[in-house]
mmCIF file of C-alpha atoms in Angstrom:
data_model
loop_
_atom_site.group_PDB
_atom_site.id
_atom_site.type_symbol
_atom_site.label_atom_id
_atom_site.label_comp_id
_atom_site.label_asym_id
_atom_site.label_seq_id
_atom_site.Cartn_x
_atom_site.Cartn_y
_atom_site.Cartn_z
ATOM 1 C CA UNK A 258 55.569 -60.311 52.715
ATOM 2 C CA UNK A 259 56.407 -58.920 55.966
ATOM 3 C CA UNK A 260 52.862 -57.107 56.356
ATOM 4 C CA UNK A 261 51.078 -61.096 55.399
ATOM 5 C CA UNK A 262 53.016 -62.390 58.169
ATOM 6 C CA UNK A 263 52.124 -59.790 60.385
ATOM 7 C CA UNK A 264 48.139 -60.258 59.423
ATOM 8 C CA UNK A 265 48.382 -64.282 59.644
ATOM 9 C CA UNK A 266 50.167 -63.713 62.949
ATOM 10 C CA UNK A 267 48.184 -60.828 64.682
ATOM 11 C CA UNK A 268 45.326 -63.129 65.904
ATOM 12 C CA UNK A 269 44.481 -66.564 67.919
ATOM 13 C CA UNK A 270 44.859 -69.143 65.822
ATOM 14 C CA UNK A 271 41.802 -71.084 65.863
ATOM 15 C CA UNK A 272 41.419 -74.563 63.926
ATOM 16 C CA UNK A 273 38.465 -76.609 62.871
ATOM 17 C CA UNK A 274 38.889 -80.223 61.799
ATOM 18 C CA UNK A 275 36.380 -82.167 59.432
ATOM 19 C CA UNK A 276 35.449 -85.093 61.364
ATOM 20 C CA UNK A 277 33.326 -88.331 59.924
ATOM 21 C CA UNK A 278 29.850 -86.729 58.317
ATOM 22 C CA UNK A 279 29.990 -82.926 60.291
ATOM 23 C CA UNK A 280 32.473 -80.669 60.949
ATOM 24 C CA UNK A 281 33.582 -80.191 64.741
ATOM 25 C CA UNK A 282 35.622 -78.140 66.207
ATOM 26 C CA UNK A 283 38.568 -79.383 68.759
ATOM 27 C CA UNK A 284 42.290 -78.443 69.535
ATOM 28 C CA UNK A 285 44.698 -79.479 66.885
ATOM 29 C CA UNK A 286 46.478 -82.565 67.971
ATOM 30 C CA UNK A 287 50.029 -81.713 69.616
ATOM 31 C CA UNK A 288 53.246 -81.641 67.623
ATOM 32 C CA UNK A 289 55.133 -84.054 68.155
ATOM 33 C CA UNK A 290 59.487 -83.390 68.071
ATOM 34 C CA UNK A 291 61.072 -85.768 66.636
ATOM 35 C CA UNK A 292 63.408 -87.622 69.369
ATOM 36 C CA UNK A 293 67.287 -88.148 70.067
ATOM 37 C CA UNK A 294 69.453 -91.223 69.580
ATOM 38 C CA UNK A 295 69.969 -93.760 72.466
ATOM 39 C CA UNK A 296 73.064 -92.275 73.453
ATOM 40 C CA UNK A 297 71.559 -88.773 73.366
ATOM 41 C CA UNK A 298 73.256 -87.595 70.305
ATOM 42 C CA UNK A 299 70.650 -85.714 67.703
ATOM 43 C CA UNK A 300 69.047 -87.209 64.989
ATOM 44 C CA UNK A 301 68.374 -85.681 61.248
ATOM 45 C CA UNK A 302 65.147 -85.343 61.717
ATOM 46 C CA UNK A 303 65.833 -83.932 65.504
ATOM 47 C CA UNK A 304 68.261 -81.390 63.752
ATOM 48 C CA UNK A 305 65.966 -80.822 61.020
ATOM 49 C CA UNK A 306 62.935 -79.915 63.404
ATOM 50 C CA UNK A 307 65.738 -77.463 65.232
ATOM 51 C CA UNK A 308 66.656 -75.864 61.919
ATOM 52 C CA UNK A 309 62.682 -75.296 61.390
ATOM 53 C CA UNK A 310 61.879 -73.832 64.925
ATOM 54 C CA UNK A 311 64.476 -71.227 64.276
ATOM 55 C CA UNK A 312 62.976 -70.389 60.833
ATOM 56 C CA UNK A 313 59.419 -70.052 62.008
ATOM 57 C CA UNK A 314 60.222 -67.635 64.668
ATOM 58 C CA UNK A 315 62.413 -65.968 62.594
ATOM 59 C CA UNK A 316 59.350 -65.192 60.732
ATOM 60 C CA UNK A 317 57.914 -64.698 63.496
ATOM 61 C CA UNK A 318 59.658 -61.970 64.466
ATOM 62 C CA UNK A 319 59.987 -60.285 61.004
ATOM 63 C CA UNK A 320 55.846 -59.679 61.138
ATOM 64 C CA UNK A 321 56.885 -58.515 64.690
ATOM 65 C CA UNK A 322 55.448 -61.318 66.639
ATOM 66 C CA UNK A 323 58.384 -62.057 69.589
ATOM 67 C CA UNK A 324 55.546 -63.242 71.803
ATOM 68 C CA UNK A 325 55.263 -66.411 69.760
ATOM 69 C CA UNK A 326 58.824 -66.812 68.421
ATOM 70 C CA UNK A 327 60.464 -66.804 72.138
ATOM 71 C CA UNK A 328 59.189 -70.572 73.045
ATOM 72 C CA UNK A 329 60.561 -71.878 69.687
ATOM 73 C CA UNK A 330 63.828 -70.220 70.194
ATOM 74 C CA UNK A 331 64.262 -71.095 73.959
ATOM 75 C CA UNK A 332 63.187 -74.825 72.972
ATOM 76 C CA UNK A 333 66.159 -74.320 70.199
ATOM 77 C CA UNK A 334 68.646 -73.211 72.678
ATOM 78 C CA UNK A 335 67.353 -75.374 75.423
ATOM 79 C CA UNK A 336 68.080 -77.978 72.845
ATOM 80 C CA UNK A 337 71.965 -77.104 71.131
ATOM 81 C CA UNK A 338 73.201 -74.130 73.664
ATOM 82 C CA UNK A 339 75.689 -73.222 71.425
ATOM 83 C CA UNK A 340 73.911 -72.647 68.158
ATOM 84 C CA UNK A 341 74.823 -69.195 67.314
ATOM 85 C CA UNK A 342 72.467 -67.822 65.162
ATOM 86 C CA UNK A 343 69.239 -69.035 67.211
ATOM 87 C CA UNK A 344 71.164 -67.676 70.500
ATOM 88 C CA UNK A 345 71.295 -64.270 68.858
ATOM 89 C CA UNK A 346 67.323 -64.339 67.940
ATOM 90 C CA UNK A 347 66.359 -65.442 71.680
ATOM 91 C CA UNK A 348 68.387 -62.625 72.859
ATOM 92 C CA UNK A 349 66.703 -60.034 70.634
ATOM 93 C CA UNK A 350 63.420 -61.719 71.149
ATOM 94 C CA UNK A 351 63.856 -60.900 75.162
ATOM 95 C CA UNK A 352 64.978 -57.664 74.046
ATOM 96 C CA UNK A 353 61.887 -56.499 71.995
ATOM 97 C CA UNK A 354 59.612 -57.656 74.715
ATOM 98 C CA UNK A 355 61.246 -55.646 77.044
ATOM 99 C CA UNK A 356 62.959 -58.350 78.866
ATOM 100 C CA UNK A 357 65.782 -56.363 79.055
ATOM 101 C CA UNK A 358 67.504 -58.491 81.807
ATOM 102 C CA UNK A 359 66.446 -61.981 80.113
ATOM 103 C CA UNK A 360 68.700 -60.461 77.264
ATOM 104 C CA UNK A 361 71.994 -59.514 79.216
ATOM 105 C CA UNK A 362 71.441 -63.111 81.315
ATOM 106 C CA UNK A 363 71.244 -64.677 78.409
ATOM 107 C CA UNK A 364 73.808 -62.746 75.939
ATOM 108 C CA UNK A 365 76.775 -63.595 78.989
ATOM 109 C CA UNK A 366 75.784 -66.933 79.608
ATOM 110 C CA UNK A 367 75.729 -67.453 75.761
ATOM 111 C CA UNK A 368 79.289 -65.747 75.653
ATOM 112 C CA UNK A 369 81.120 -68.032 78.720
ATOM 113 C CA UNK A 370 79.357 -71.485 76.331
ATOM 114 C CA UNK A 371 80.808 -70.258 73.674
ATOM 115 C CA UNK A 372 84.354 -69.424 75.120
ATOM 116 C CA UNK A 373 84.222 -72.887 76.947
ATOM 117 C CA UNK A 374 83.296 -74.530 73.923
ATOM 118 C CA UNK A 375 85.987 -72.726 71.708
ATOM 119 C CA UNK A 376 87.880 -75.557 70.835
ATOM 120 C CA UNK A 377 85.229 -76.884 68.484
ATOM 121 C CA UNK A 378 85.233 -73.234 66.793
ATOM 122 C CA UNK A 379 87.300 -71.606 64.543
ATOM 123 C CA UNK A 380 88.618 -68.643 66.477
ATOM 124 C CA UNK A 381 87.561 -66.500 63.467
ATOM 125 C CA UNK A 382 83.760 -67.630 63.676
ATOM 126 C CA UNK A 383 83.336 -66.614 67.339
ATOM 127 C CA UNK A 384 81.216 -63.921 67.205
ATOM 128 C CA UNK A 385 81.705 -60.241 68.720
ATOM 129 C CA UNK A 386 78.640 -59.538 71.036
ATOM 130 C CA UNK A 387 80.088 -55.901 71.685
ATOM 131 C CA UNK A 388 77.433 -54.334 69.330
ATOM 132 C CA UNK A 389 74.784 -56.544 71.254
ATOM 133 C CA UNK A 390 75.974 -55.637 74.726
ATOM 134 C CA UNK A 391 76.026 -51.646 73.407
ATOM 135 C CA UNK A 392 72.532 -52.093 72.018
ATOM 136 C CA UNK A 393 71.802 -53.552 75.790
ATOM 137 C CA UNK A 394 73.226 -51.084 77.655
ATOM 138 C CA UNK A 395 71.402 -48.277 75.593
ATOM 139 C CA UNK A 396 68.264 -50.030 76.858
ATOM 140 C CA UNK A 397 68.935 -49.854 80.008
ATOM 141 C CA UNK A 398 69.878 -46.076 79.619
ATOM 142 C CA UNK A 399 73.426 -46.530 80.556
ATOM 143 C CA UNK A 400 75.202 -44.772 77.486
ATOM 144 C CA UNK A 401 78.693 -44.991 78.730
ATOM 145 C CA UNK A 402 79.042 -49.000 78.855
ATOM 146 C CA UNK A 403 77.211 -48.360 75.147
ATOM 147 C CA UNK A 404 80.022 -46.054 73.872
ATOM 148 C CA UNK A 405 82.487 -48.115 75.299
ATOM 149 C CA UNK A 406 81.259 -51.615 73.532
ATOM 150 C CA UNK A 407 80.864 -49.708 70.284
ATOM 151 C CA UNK A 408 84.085 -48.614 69.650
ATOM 152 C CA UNK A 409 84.928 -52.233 70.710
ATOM 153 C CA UNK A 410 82.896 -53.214 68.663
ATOM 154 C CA UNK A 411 84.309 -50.999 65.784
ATOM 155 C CA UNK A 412 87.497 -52.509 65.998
ATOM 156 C CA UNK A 413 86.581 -56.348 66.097
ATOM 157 C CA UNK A 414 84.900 -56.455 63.199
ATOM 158 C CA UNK A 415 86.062 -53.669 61.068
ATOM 159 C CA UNK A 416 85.496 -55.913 57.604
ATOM 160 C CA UNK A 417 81.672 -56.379 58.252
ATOM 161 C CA UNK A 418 79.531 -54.232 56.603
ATOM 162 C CA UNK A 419 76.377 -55.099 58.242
ATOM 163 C CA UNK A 420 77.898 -53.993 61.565
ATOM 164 C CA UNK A 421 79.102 -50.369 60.665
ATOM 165 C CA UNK A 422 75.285 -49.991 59.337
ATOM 166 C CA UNK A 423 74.532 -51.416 62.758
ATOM 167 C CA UNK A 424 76.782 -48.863 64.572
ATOM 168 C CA UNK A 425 75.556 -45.874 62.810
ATOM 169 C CA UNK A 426 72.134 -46.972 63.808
ATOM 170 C CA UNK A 427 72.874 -46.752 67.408
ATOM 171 C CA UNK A 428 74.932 -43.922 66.939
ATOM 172 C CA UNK A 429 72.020 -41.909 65.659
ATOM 173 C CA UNK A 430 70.031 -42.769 68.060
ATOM 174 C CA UNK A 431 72.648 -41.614 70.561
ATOM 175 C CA UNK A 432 72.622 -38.076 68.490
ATOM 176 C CA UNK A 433 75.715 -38.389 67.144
ATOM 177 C CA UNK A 434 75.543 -37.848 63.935
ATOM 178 C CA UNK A 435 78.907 -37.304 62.345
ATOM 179 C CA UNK A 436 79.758 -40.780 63.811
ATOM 180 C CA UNK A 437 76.869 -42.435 62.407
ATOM 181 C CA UNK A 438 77.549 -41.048 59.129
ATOM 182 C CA UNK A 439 80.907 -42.462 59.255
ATOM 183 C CA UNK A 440 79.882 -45.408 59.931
ATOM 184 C CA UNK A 441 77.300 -45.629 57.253
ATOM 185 C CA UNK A 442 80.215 -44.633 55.105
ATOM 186 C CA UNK A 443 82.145 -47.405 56.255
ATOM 187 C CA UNK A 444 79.378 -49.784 54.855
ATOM 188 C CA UNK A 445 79.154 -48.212 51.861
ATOM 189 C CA UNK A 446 83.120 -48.764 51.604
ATOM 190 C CA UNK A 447 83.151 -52.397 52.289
ATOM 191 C CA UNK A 448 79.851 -53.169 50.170
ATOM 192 C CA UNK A 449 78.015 -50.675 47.980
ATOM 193 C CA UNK A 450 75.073 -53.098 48.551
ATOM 194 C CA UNK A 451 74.320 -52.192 51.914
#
């Protein structure tokens, strides 16, 4: 599947529209987002359209295509600033396009929304961003902050099996590999299916 995405993606996208008797060719008419309630709050459909950016460009990005994903997901966040899950894809969207500094920017002002808005959340759902800020920091060559998020990192979320595959990840790429072992272990500990 991921390959098909990546082949339907890889190009322009270029449209032609039967018209009347002949075929012409002409831009595809522009979407149109469904709008907000009078008082401003969001509408199904407006919610619905959200939910849909957010799967497109996570396809999107699975065929490897940030480039088109990051206007969906920055109209997503533009739209609900505190929707986790989209806020994570924008910032690894900037990060796979190299925006390196879009992705911190956007990672901390994500994090102070969320701690401002932490009333509405269970404290349990707030998510750890230590793993992205490590991931970050390797980017920007600065392994110390890296090490120093990942063993936060390791002890926020030590039930989650996805992030100790995460963490061994990063630490073999940082060379280290009894750690990432250990961490793979981990994993394998919590859930034999990872």
């Amino acid at each position: 599947p991921g390959r098909c995405l990546n082949e339907a993606f890889s190009g322009a996208i270029k449209v032609a529209f039967a018209a009347g008797q002949g075929s012409v060719n002409r831009e595809p008419p522009m979407r149109q987002h469904p709008k907000r309630f009078e008082d401003g709050s969001a509408t199904p459909a407006f919610l619905a359209d959200l939910a849909n950016d957010v799967r497109l460009a996570r396809c999107l990005q699975t065929s490897g295509r940030h480039d088109l994903a990051l206007p969906l997901l920055e109209r997503v966040h533009r739209e609900d600033p505190v929707r986790v899950a989209s806020a994570l894809q924008l910032i690894e969207a900037y990060r796979a396009l190299g925006r390196t500094a879009d992705a911190m920017q956007q990672l901390e002002n994500f994090s102070d929304a969320l701690e401002a808005d932490q009333a509405e959340w269970p404290a349990a759902f707030l998510p750890n961003f230590d793993l992205m800020r490590a991931l970050l920091a390797l980017d920007c060559g600065d392994v110390e902050t890296a090490m120093v998020c990942l063993r936060a990192a390791e002890k926020g979320t030590p039930q989650l099996p996805g992030m100790h595959v995460q963490l061994g990840q990063v630490y073999a790429r940082l060379r280290q590999p009894d750690k990432a072992e250990q961490a793979f272990r981990r994993a394998l500990e919590i859930d034999e299916a990872h």
